[in-house]
Structures are given as structure tokens and as C-alpha cells.
Coordinates of C-alpha atoms and ligand atoms in Angstrom, one line a residue:
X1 CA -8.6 24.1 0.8
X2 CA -6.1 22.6 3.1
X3 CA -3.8 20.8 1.6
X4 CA 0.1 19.2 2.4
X5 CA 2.4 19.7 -0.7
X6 CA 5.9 18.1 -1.7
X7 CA 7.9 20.6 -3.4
X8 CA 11.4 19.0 -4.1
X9 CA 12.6 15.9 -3.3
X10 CA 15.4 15.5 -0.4
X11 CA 13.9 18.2 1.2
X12 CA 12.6 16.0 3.7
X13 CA 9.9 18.2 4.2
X14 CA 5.7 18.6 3.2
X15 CA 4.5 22.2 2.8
X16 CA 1.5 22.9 4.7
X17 CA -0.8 25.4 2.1
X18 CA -4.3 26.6 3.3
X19 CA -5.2 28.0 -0.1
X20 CA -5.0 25.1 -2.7
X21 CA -7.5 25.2 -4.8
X22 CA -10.1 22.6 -4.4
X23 CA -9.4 20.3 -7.7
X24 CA -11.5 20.2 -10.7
X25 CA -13.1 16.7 -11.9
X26 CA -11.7 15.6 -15.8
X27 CA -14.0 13.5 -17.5
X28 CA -14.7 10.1 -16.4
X29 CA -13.4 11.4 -12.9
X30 CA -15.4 11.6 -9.0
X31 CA -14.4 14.6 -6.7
X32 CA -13.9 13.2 -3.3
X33 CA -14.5 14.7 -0.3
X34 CA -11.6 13.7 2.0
X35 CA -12.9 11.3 5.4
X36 CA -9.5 10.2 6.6
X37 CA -6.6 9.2 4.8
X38 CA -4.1 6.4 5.6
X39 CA -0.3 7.5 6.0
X40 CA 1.9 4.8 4.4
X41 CA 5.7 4.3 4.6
X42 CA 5.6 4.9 0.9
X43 CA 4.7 8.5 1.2
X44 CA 7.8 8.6 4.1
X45 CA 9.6 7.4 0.6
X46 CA 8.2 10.4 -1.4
X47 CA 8.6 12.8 1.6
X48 CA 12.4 11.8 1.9
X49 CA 13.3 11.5 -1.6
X50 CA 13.8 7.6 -1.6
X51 CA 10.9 8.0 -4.1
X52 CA 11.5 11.1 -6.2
X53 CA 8.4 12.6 -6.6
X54 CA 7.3 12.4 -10.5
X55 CA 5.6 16.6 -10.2
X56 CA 6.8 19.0 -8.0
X57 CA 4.5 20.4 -5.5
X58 CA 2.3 17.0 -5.5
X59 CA 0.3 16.3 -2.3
X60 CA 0.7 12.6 -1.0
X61 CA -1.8 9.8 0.2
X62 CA -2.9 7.1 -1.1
X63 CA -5.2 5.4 1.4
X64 CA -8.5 7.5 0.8
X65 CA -11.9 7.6 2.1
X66 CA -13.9 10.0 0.9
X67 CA -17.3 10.7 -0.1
X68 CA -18.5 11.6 -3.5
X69 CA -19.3 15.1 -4.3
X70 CA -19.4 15.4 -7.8
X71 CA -19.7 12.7 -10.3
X72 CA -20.7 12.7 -13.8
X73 CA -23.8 10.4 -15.1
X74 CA -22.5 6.9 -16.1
X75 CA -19.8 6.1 -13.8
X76 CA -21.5 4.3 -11.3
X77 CA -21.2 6.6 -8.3
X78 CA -23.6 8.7 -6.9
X79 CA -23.2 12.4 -4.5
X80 CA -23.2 11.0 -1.3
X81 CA -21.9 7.5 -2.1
X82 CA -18.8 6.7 0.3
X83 CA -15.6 5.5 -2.2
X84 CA -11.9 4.6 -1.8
X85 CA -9.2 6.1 -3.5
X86 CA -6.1 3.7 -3.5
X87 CA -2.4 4.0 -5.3
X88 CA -2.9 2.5 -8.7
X89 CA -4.7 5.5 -10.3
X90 CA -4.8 5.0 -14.0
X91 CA -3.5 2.2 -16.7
X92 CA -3.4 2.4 -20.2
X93 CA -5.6 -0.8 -20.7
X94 CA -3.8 -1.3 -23.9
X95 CA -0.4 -2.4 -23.1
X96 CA 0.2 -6.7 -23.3
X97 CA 0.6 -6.2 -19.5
X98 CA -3.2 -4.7 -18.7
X99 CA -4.2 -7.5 -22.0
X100 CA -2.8 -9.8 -19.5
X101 CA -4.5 -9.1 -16.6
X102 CA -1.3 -7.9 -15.2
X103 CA -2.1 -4.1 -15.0
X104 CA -0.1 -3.5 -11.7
X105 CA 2.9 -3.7 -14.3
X106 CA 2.1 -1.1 -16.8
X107 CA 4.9 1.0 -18.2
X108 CA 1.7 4.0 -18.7
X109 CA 0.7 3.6 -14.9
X110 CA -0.4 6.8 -12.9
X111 CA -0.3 7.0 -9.0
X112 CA -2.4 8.3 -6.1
X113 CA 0.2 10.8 -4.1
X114 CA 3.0 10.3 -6.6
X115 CA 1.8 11.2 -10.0
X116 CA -0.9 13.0 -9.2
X117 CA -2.5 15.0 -5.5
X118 CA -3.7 12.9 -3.1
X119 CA -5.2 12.7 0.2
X120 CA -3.3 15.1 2.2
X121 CA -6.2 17.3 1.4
X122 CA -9.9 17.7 2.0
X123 CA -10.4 17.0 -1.7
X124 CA -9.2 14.8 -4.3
X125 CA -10.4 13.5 -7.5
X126 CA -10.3 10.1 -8.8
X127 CA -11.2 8.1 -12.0
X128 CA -14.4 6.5 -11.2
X129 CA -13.0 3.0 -12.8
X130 CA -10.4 3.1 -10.4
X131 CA -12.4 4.0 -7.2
X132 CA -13.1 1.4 -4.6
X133 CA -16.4 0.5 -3.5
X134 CA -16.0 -0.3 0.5
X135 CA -17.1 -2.5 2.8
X136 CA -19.5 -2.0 5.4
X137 CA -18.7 -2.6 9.2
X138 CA -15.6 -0.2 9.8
X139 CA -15.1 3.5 10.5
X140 CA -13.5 5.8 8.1
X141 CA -10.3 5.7 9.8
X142 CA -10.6 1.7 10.0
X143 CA -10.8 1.3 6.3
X144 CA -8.3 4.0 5.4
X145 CA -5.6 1.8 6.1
X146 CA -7.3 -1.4 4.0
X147 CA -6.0 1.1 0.8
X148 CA -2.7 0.0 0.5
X149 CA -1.6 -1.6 4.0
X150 CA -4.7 -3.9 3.5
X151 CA -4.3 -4.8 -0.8
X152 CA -0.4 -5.1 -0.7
X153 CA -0.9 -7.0 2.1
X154 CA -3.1 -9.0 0.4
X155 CA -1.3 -9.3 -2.9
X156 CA 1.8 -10.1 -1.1
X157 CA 0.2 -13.0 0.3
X158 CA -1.1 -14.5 -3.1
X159 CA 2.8 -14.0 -4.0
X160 CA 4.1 -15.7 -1.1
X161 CA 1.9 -18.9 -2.0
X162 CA 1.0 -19.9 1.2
X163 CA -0.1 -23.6 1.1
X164 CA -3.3 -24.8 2.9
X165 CA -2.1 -25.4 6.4
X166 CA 1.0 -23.8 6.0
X167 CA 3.2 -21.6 8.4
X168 CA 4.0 -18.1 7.3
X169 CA 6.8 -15.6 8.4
X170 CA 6.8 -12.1 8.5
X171 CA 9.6 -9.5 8.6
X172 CA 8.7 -5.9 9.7
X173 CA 5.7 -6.1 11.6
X174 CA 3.3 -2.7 10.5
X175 CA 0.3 -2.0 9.3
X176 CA 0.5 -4.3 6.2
X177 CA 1.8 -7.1 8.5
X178 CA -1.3 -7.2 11.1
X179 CA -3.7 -7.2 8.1
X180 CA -1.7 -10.3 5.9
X181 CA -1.8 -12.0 9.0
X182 CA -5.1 -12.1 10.0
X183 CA -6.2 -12.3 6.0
X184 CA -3.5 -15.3 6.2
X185 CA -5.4 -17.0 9.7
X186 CA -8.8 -16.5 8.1
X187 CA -7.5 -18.7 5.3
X188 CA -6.4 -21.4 7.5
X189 CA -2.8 -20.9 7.8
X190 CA -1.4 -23.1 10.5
X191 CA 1.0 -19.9 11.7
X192 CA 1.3 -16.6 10.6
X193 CA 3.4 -14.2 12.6
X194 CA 6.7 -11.9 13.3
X195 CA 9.3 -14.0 12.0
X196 CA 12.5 -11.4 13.6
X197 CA 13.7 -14.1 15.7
X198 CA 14.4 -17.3 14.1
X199 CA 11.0 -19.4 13.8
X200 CA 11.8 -22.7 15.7
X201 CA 10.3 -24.3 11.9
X202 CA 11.3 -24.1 9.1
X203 CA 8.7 -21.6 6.8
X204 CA 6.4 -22.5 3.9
X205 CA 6.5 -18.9 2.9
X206 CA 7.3 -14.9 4.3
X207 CA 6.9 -11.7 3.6
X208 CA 9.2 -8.9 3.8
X209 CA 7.6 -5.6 5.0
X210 CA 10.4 -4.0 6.0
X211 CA 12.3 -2.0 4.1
X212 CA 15.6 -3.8 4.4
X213 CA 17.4 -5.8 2.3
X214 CA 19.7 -7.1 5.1
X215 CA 16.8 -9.6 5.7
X216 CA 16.4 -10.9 2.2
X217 CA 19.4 -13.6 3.2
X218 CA 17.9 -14.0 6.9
X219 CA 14.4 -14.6 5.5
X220 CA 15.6 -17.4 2.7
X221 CA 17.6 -19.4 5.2
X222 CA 14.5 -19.4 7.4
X223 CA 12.4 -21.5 4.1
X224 CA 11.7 -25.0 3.8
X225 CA 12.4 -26.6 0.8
X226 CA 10.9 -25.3 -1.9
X227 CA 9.3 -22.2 0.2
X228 CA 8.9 -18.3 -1.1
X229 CA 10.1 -15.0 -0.1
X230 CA 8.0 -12.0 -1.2
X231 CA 9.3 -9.0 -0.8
X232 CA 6.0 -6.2 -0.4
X233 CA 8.1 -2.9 -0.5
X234 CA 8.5 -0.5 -3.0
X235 CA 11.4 0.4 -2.0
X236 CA 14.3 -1.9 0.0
X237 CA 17.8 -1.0 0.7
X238 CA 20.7 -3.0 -1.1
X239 CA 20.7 -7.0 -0.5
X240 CA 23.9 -8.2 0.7
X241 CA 25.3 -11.2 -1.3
X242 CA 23.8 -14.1 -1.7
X243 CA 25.1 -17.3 -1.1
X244 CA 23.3 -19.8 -3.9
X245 CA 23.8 -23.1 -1.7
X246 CA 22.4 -21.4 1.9
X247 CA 20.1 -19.0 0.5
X248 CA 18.2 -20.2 -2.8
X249 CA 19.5 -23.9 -3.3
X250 CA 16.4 -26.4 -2.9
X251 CA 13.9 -24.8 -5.1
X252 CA 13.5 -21.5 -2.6
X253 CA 12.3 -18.6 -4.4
X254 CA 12.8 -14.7 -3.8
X255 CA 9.7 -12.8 -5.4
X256 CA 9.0 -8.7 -5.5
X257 CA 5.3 -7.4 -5.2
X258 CA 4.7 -4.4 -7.7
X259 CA 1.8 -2.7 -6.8
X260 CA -1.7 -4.4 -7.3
X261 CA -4.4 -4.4 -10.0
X262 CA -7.9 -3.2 -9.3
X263 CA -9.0 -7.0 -8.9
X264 CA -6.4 -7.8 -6.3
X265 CA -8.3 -4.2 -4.6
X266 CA -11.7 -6.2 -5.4
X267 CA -10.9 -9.4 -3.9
X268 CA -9.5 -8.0 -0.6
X269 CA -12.0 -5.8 0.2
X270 CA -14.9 -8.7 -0.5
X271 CA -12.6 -10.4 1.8
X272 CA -12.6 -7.7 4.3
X273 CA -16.2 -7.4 3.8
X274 CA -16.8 -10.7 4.7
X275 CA -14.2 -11.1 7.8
X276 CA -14.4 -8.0 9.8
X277 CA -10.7 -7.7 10.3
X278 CA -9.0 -5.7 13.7
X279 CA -7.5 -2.8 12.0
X280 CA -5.5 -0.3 14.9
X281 CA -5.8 3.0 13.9
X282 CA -3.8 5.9 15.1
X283 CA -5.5 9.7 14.4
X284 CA -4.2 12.6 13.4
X285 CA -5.5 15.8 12.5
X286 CA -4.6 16.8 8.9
X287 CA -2.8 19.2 10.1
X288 CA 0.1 16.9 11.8
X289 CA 0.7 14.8 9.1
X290 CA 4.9 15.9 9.5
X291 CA 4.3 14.2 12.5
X292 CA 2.9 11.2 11.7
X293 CA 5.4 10.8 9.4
X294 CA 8.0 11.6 12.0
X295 CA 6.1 9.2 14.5
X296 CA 6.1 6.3 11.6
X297 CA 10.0 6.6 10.6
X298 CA 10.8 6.2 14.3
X299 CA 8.2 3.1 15.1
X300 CA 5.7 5.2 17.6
X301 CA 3.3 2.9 17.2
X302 CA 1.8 0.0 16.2
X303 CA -0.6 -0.1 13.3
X304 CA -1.4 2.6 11.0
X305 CA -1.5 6.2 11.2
X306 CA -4.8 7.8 9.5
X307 CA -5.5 11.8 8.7
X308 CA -8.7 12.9 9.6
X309 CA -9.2 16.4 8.3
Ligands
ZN1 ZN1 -0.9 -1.0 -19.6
ZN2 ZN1 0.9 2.6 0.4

């Protein structure tokens, strides 16, 4: 099969192979078929070595639609049936972390595109316990993007803690942002938008998207009392210092987001299936996914790029 390959880190470059072989189901495990696949800054991280990759020669992507094409008896999917595959890939279910419901923090955790291949491809597999059932209503390039954009987006949100009413900021304005917001309007929010210019309000909550740390100070100062900064990246570059009177003083709190747990997956897709969200969708042909990387790192567009193979 087709397939786009990360051989060393810093190389700053995918390998494009046309013989991969198509992957083998393990037990417990679907074989997808690949429908689109959503390109997300953190495979730009893996492509340029920000993320080191954890196996040589891995293929990225972790926003996958696909259809089933082999699944075993007892794991709830069906040839034919449509599934998501999204980062979080495996947990060990046994650490106090997954005990606690908390299974986005495992020490054991496996990921989509990092760990293991992904869907740069035309096939992947997945543990059925971690594939997504997906909403009805959108294209297989619209709910690519929902994956990762769509959950962290999501999880980010329940970080932030936007009250009832409340007005929300947001730094970096991409794929993740046009979802949160409009996941953040459904709710009742009283303002959710780009927050790059100082908001003429003081903010309830924000979220940082962008990769940047220089904004971690910027974002604080714009809090009310008592507001919170969530920071949805994986990977940021260095925080300048902070300054404990201007930027945390009054109860302001700065929060990460680490990944999501399949029930943070659950929840915003329900969601999704029950608000038909505006997703923007860019296509490529699998074959150009350098380019879409290229087109992401330099802000070509709006919205979210999405392999179709
Ligand atoms: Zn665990
Ligand atoms: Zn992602």
C-alpha cells in the first residue's frame, strides 16, 4: 500500500513508500480502511523532530476515518461499519491513573502516528476498545478533523472552566479553535473568540492553541479574577518569566491539557452528533501530505487540512 513514513527525527522530512505492506490485525484489533485522514500540527511536531518520534520509520496521523475491513467476533464492529481512529491508542487500564478515570495520563500509553503507523496510509489498524463510533451528518473529510482538533478542543474547554454565560479567549485561531468555539457558543457562552488583540473585557477563561509560550504572560493578564488559562498543545515553546503580582495574583490559574480519555472522545462526538458543527476542510490527495504540512507550518489556510487517499 501507500503509505508516508518518518524515518529519523530532524530530518524534517516524510518518506513517501508505495510498497508498505498493508498491516496485519493483533487480537482485539479492527483493520481500517483509510477514508480521509486529518493532518494536525502535532504530526508537523513529529515531522520536525519537536516530537521525537518513539519508532523509526512510523507513519503519522491521528485523525482517522476509515471503514472496517476486518474485525474479529466480539468487538463490537462489523466489515463495513465506518469507525474513527484518534491519538490515544492503548492504556494499560491498570495503572491509579486509568483506576482514576484519568487514562489520558498513563505512564503505559500508546499513540496513533507516534507509537504506532497511522493514517498516512490506506490502512491502519486499531484496538476496537479504542475506536470511535461517529456521528452521522458530516462527510469523511468533515469528521476527520473532529479526531483530535474536535476532542482537544473539547477537553481544553472542560479545562478552561468556562462559566455559564461567560466570555472565553482564544490564542491561535486553527482547526481546534473554530471547533472549541462553536462547541463553547452551543453551550451558552456569552463570547467565545480570537483573543490576539487585547479583548476590551476582561476573560472568564482562554485557551492557548498556539504553540507559543510568549502568550502564556499575555493570555493571564487578559483574566478576570479568578479566571483560567488552558494551554491545549503538546508542545509550546519556552514561557518567558512570570511576574506572580500581574500574571497569577487573584486566584488566576495556568492549566496544561494532556491528551484526552476515550470518554472526553465519547462526549464530544455525542455532542457533535447532536449540534451539527461547520467544520472547513481543506483536501489533499495522500500523496501531498509534505505539502500540507508545508501549507500548515506557514498558515495557508484556515481550518484543517484532511488526506483523502
Ligand atoms: Zn494506565
Ligand atoms: Zn492531533
Amino acid at each position: 500500500m501507500r503509505a508516508w513514513h518518518v524515518d529519523q527525527p530532524q530530518l524534517r522530512q516524510l518518506r513517501f513508500s508505495q510498497h508498505t505492506p498493508v498491516p496485519v490485525p493483533g487480537p482485539g484489533e479492527l483493520l481500517l480502511r483509510v477514508l480521509a485522514c486529518g493532518v494536525c500540527r502535532t504530526d508537523l511536531h513529529v515531522a520536525d523532530g519537536d516530537l521525537p518520534v518513539h519508532r523509526p520509520g512510523v507513519t503519522p496521523g491521528h485523525e482517522v476515518v476509515g471503514e472496517v475491513v476486518r474485525a474479529e467476533a466480539g468487538t463490537g464492529f462489523a466489515v463495513g461499519d465506518r469507525a474513527g481512529a484518534a491519538w490515544l491508542r492503548w492504556t494499560d487500564g491498570s495503572c491509579r491513573y486509568c483506576r482514576a478515570g484519568a487514562e489520558n495520563l498513563c505512564p503505559q500509553s500508546v499513540y496513533t502516528g507516534w507509537d504506532a503507523d497511522g493514517g498516512y496510509a490506506e490502512y491502519l489498524t486499531v484496538p476496537a476498545a479504542y475506536a470511535h463510533r461517529l456521528p452521522g451528518g458530516y462527510s469523511d473529510a468533515e469528521l476527520a478533523p473532529l479526531l483530535c482538533a474536535g476532542i482537544i478542543g473539547y477537553r481544553a474547554l472542560q479545562r478552561a472552566e468556562l462559566p455559564p454565560g461567560g466570555r472565553l479567549g482564544i490564542y491561535g485561531f486553527g482547526g481546534s479553535a473554530h471547533l472549541a468555539a462553536q462547541v463553547a457558543l452551543a453551550r451558552g457562552a456569552a463570547s467565545a473568540g480570537d483573543a490576539y488583540d487585547q479583548p476590551p473585557e476582561p476573560l472568564d477563561a482562554a485557551i492557548l492553541f498556539a504553540p507559543a509560550g510568549q502568550l502564556v504572560p499575555v493570555a493571564l493578564q487578559a483574566l478576570d479574577r479568578g479566571g483560567t488559562l488552558a494551554v491545549a498543545g503538546i508542545h509550546l515553546s519556552d514561557i518567558p518569566p512570570l511576574n506572580y503580582q500581574r500574571d497569577l495574583f487573584s486566584e488566576r490559574q495556568l492549566r496544561s491539557v494532556t491528551a484526552n480519555t476515550r470518554q472526553d472522545a465519547r462526549d464530544f462526538l455525542d455532542f457533535a452528533d447532536q449540534h451539527k458543527l461547520a467544520v472547513t476542510v481543506h483536501p489533499y490527495p495522500l500523496a501531498a501530505a509534505g505539502q500540507a504540512l508545508a501549507d500548515l507550518k506557514a498558515g495557508a489556510f484556515d481550518g484543517a487540512a484532511v488526506l483523502a487517499p
